[in-house]
GROMACS .gro file of C-alpha atoms in nm:
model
  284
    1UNK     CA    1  -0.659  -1.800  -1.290
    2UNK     CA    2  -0.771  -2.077  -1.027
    3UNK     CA    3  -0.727  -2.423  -0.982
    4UNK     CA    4  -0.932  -2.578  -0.731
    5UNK     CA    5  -0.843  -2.378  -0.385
    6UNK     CA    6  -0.609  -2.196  -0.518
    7UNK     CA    7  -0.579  -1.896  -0.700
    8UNK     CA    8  -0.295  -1.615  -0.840
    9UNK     CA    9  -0.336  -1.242  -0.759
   10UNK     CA   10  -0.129  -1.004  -0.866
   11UNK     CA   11  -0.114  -0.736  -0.597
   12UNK     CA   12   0.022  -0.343  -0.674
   13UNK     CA   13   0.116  -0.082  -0.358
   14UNK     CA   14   0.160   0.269  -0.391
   15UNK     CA   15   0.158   0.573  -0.215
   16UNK     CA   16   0.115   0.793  -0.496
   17UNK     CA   17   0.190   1.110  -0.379
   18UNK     CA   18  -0.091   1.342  -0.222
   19UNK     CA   19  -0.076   1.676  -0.489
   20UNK     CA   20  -0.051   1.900  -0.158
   21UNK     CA   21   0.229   1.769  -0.047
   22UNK     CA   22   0.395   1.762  -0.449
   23UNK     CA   23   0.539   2.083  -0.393
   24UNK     CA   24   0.884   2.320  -0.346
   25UNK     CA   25   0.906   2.321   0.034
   26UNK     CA   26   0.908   1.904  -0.015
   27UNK     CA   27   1.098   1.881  -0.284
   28UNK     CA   28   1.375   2.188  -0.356
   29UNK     CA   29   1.579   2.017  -0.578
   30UNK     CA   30   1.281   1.864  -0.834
   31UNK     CA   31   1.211   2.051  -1.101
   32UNK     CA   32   0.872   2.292  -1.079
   33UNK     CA   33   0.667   2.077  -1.344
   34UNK     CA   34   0.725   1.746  -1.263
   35UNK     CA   35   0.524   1.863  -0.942
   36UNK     CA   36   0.281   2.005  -1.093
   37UNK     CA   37  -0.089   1.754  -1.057
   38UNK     CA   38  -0.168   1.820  -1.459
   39UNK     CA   39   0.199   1.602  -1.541
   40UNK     CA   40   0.202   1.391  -1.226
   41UNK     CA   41  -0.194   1.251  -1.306
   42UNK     CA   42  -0.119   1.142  -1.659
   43UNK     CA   43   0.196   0.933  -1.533
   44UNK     CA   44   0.022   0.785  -1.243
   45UNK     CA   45  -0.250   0.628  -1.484
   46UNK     CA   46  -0.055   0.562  -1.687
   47UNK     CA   47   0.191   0.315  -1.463
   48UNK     CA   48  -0.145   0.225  -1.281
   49UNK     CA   49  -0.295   0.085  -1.612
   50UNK     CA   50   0.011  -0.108  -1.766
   51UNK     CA   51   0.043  -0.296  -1.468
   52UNK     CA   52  -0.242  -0.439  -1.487
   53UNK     CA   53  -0.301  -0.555  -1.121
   54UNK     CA   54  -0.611  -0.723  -0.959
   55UNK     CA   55  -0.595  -0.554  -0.610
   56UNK     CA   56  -0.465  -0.201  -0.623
   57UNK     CA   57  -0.368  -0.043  -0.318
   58UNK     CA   58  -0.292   0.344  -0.313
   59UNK     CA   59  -0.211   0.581  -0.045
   60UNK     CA   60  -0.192   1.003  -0.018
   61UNK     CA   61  -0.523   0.986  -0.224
   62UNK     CA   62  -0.667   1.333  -0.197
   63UNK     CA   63  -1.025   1.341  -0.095
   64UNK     CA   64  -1.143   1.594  -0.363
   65UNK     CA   65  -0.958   1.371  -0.658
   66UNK     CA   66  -1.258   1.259  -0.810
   67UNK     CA   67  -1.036   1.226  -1.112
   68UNK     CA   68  -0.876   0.922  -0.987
   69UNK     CA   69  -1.204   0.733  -0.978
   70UNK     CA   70  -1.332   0.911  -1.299
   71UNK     CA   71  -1.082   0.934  -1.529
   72UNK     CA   72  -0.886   0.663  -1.355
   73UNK     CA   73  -1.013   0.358  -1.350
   74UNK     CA   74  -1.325   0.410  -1.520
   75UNK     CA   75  -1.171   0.490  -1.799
   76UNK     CA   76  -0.981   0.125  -1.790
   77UNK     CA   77  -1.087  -0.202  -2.025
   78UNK     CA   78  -1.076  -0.361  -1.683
   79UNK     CA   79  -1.314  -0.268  -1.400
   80UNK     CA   80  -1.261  -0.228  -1.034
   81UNK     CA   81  -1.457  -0.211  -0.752
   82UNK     CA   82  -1.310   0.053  -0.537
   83UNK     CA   83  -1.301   0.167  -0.176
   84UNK     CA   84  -1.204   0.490  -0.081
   85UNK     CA   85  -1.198   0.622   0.281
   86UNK     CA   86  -1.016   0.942   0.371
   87UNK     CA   87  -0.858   1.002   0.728
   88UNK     CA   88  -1.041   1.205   0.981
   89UNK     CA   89  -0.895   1.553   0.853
   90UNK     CA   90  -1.017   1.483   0.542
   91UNK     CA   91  -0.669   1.587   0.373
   92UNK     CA   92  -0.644   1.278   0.173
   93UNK     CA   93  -0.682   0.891   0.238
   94UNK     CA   94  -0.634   0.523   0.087
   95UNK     CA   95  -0.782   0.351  -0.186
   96UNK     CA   96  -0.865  -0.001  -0.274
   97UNK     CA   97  -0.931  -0.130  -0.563
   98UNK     CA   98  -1.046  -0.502  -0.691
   99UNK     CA   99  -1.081  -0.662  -1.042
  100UNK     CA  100  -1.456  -0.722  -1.042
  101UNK     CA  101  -1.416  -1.035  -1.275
  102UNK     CA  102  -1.224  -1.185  -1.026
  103UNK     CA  103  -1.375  -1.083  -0.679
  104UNK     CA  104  -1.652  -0.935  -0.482
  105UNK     CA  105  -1.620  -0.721  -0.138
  106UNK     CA  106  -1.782  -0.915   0.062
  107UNK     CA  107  -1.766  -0.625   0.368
  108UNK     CA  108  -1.541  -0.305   0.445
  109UNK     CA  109  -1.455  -0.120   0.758
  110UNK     CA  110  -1.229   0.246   0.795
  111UNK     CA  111  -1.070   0.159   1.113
  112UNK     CA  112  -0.939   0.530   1.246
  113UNK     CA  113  -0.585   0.380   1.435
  114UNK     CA  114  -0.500   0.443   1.811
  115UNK     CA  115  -0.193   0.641   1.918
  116UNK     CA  116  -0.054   0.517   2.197
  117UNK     CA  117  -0.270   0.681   2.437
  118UNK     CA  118  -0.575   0.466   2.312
  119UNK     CA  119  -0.685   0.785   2.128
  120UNK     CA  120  -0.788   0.859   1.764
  121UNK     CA  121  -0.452   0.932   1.616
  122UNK     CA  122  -0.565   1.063   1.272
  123UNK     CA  123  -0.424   0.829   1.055
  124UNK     CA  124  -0.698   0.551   0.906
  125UNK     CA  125  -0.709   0.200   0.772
  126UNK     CA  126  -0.960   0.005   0.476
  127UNK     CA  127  -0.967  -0.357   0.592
  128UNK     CA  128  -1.188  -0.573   0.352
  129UNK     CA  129  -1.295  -0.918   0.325
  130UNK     CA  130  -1.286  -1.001  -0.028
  131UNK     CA  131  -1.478  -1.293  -0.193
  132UNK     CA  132  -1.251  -1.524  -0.454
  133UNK     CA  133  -1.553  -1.558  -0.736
  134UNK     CA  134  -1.338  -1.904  -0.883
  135UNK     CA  135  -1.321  -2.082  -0.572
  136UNK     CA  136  -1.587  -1.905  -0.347
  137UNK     CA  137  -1.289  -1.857  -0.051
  138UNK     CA  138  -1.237  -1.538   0.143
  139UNK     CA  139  -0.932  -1.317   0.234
  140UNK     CA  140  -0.871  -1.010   0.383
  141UNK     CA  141  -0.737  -0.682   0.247
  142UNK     CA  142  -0.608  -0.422   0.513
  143UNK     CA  143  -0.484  -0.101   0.285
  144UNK     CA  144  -0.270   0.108   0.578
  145UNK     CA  145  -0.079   0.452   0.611
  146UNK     CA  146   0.064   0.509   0.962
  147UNK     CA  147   0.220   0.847   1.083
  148UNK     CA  148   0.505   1.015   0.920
  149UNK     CA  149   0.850   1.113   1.049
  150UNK     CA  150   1.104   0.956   1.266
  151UNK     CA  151   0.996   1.162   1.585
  152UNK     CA  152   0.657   0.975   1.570
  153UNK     CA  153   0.769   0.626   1.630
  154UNK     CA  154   0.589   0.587   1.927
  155UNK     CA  155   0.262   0.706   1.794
  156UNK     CA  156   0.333   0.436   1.510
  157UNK     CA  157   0.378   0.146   1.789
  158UNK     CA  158   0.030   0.268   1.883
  159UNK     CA  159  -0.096   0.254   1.558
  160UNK     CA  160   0.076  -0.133   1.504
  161UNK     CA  161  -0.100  -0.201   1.839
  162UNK     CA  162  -0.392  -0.126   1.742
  163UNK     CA  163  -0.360  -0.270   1.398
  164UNK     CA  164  -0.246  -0.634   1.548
  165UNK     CA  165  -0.550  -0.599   1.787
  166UNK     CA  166  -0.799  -0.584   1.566
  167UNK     CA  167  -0.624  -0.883   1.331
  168UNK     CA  168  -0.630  -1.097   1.637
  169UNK     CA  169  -0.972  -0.988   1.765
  170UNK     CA  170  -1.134  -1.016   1.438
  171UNK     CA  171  -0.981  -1.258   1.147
  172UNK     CA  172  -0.692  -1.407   1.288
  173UNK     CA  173  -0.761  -1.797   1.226
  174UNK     CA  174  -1.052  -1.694   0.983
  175UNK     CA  175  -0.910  -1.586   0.645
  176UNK     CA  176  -0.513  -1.529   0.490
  177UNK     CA  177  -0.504  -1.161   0.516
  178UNK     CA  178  -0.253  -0.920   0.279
  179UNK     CA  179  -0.110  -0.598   0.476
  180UNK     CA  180  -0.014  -0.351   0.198
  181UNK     CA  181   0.064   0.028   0.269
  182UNK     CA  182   0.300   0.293   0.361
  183UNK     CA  183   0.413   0.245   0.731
  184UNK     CA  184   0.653   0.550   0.755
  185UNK     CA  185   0.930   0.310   0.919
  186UNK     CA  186   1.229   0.120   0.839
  187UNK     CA  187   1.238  -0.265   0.876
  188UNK     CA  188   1.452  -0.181   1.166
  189UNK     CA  189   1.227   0.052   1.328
  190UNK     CA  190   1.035  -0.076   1.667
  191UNK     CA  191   0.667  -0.101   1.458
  192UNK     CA  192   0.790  -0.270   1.191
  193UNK     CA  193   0.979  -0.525   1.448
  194UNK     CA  194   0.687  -0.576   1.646
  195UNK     CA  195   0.466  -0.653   1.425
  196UNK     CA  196   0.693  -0.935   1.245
  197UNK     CA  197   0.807  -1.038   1.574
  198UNK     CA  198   0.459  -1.107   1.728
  199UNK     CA  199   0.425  -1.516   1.695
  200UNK     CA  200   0.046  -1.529   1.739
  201UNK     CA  201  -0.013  -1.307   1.400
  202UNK     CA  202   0.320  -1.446   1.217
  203UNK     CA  203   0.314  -1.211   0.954
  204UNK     CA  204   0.586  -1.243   0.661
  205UNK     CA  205   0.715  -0.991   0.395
  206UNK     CA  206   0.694  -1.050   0.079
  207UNK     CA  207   0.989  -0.880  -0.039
  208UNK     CA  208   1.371  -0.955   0.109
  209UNK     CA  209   1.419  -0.637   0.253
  210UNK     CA  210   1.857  -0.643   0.129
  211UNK     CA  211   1.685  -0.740  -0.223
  212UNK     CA  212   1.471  -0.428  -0.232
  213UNK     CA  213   1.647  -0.225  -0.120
  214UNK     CA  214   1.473   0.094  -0.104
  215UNK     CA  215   1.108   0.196  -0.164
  216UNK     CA  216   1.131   0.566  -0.158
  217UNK     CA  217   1.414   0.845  -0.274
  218UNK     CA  218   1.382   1.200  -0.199
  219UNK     CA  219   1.621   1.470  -0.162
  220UNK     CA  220   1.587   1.742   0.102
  221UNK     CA  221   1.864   1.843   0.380
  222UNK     CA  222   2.024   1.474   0.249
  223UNK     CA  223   1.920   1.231   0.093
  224UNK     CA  224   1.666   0.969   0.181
  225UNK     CA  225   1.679   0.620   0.095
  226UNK     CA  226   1.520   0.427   0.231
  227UNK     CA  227   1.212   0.101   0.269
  228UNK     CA  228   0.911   0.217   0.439
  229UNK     CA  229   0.642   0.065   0.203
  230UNK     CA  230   0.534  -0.307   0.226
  231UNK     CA  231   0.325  -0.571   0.162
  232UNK     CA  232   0.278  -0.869   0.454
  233UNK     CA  233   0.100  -1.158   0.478
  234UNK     CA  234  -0.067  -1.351   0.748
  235UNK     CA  235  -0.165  -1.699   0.692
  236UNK     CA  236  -0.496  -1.826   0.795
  237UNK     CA  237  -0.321  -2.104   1.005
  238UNK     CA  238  -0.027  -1.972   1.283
  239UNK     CA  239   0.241  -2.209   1.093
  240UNK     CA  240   0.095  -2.205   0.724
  241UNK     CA  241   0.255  -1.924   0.538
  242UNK     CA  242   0.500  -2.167   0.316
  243UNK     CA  243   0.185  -2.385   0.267
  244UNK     CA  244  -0.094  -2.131   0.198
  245UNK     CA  245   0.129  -1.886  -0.008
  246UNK     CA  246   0.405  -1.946  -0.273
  247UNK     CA  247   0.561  -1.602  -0.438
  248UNK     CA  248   0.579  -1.643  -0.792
  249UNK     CA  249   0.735  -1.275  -0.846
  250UNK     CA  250   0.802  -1.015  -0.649
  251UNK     CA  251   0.956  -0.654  -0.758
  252UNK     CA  252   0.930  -0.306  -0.686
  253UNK     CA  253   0.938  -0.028  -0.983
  254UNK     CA  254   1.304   0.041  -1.127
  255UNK     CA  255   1.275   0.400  -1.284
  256UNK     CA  256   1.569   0.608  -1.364
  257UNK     CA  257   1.678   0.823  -1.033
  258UNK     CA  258   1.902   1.095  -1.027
  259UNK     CA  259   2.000   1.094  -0.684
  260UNK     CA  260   2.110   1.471  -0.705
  261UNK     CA  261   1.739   1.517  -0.743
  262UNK     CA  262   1.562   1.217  -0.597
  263UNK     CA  263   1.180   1.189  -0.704
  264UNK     CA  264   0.984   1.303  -0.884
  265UNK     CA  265   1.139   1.361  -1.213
  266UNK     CA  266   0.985   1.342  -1.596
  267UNK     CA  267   0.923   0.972  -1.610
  268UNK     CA  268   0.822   0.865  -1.211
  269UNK     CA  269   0.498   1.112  -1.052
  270UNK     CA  270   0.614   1.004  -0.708
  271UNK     CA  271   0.876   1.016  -0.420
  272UNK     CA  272   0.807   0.636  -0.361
  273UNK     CA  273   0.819   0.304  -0.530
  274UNK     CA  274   0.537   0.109  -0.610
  275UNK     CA  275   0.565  -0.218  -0.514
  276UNK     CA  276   0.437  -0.532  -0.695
  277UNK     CA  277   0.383  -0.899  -0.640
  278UNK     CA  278   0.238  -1.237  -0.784
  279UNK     CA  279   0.138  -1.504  -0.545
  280UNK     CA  280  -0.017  -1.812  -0.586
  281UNK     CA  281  -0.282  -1.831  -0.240
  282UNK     CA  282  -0.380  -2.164  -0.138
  283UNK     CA  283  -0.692  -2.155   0.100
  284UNK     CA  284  -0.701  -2.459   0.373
   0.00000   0.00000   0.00000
């Protein structure tokens, strides 16, 4: 896997779909059982287990789905180490999970985000400092799901805010750090430009956003289309990305979409795309 500093992960994001939310009202035009938790489960572990990932990150985890832990992943040849911290509601939350061959979690914190009025907004983060067992170096691992709907973009810029904040305050200059999650906004949206637009963090997608496209499909009043999931990276030194991280692959999942439909259908349990990548990280 590793060769002196250096080592490959192979990184998997998803927001898999919280079961209360899989249902008619969401999704009119999707067929009752594919939204049904007893055909979506099988499919998620399915996809979950044949890619065959290192760090997992997952989003819309319900907080009662003990099955995702239990019948999950320790069901798998490979073990993980997982994190799972719910938002404040307690409606559902984000998971993290780590090849324990390969690494150790060195420390955790659920970081509730800010709105924009420097209040607890509802919405939560997992940031982790993971331990590279090979070559004994550290990165971080923030896991993130900021607030839905186009009408809450300022309440996202809050969320980013606070998000960069606690990069800068914290790790920035310390570790390379991988941003995965669902940020409910369009590369074009103000979040998503602030963030990659902030010089101090320098923070870099690993996907070219015209290449992928889209990252979720759903059909409602029209149909949406659209990239909202994401993985980032911020190097340990302000100028370092090209030199502390080469992409060997990166893709997002290509199942078949009826777009008189949108997701989910038979084969995909979700409205969005997981995302997947291979990099090779090179600690200075």
């Amino acid at each position: 896997m590793s060769e002196g500093k250096s080592t490959i992960i192979n990184l998997f994001q998803w927001n898999t779909l919280n079961r209360q939310l899989s249902d008619k009202k969401a999704f009119p035009y999707v067929d009752d059982k594919y939204l049904e938790w007893e055909y979506r489960h099988p499919l998620i572990k399915k996809i979950i287990e044949e890619n065959k990932s290192d760090i997992i990150c997952l989003e819309e985890v319900g907080f009662f789905d003990e099955d995702f832990k239990q019948k999950m992943f320790d069901t798998y040849n490979t073990k993980y180490d997982l994190i799972f911290e719910a938002r404040t509601s307690k409606f559902m939350g984000n998971i993290l999970g780590l090849k324990k061959e390969l690494f150790s979690i060195e420390k955790h914190e659920n970081i509730v985000l800010d709105g924009p009025d420097g209040k607890p907004s509802g919405q939560n983060m997992i940031a982790a400092l993971i331990n590279d067992k090979k070559t004994n170096s550290k990165f971080l691992v923030i896991v993130v799901h900021l607030k839905a709907k186009a009408e809450n973009e300022n309440i996202r810029l809050g969320q980013i805010n606070h998000l960069m904040k606690y990069i800068e305050e914290n790790h920035l200059g310390k570790y390379p750090i991988f941003i995965l999650g669902d940020f409910n906004a369009e590369p074009t949206y103000s979040c998503i430009l602030k963030l990659l637009e902030n010089k101090n963090i320098n923070a870099k997608s690993l996907f070219d956003f015209n290449e992928l496209g889209f990252s979720t499909i759903k059909l409602r009043d029209k149909l949406y289309k659209r990239i909202i999931d994401y993985i980032f990276f911020v190097p340990k030194e302000k100028e370092g990305k090209d030199k502390e991280l080469k992409i060997l692959n990166a893709e997002r999942a290509k199942p078949i979409i009826d777009e008189k439909i949108g997701l989910p259908n038979d084969v995909f349990p979700s409205d969005h795309l997981f995302l997947k990548a291979k990099v090779d990280l090179n600690f200075v």
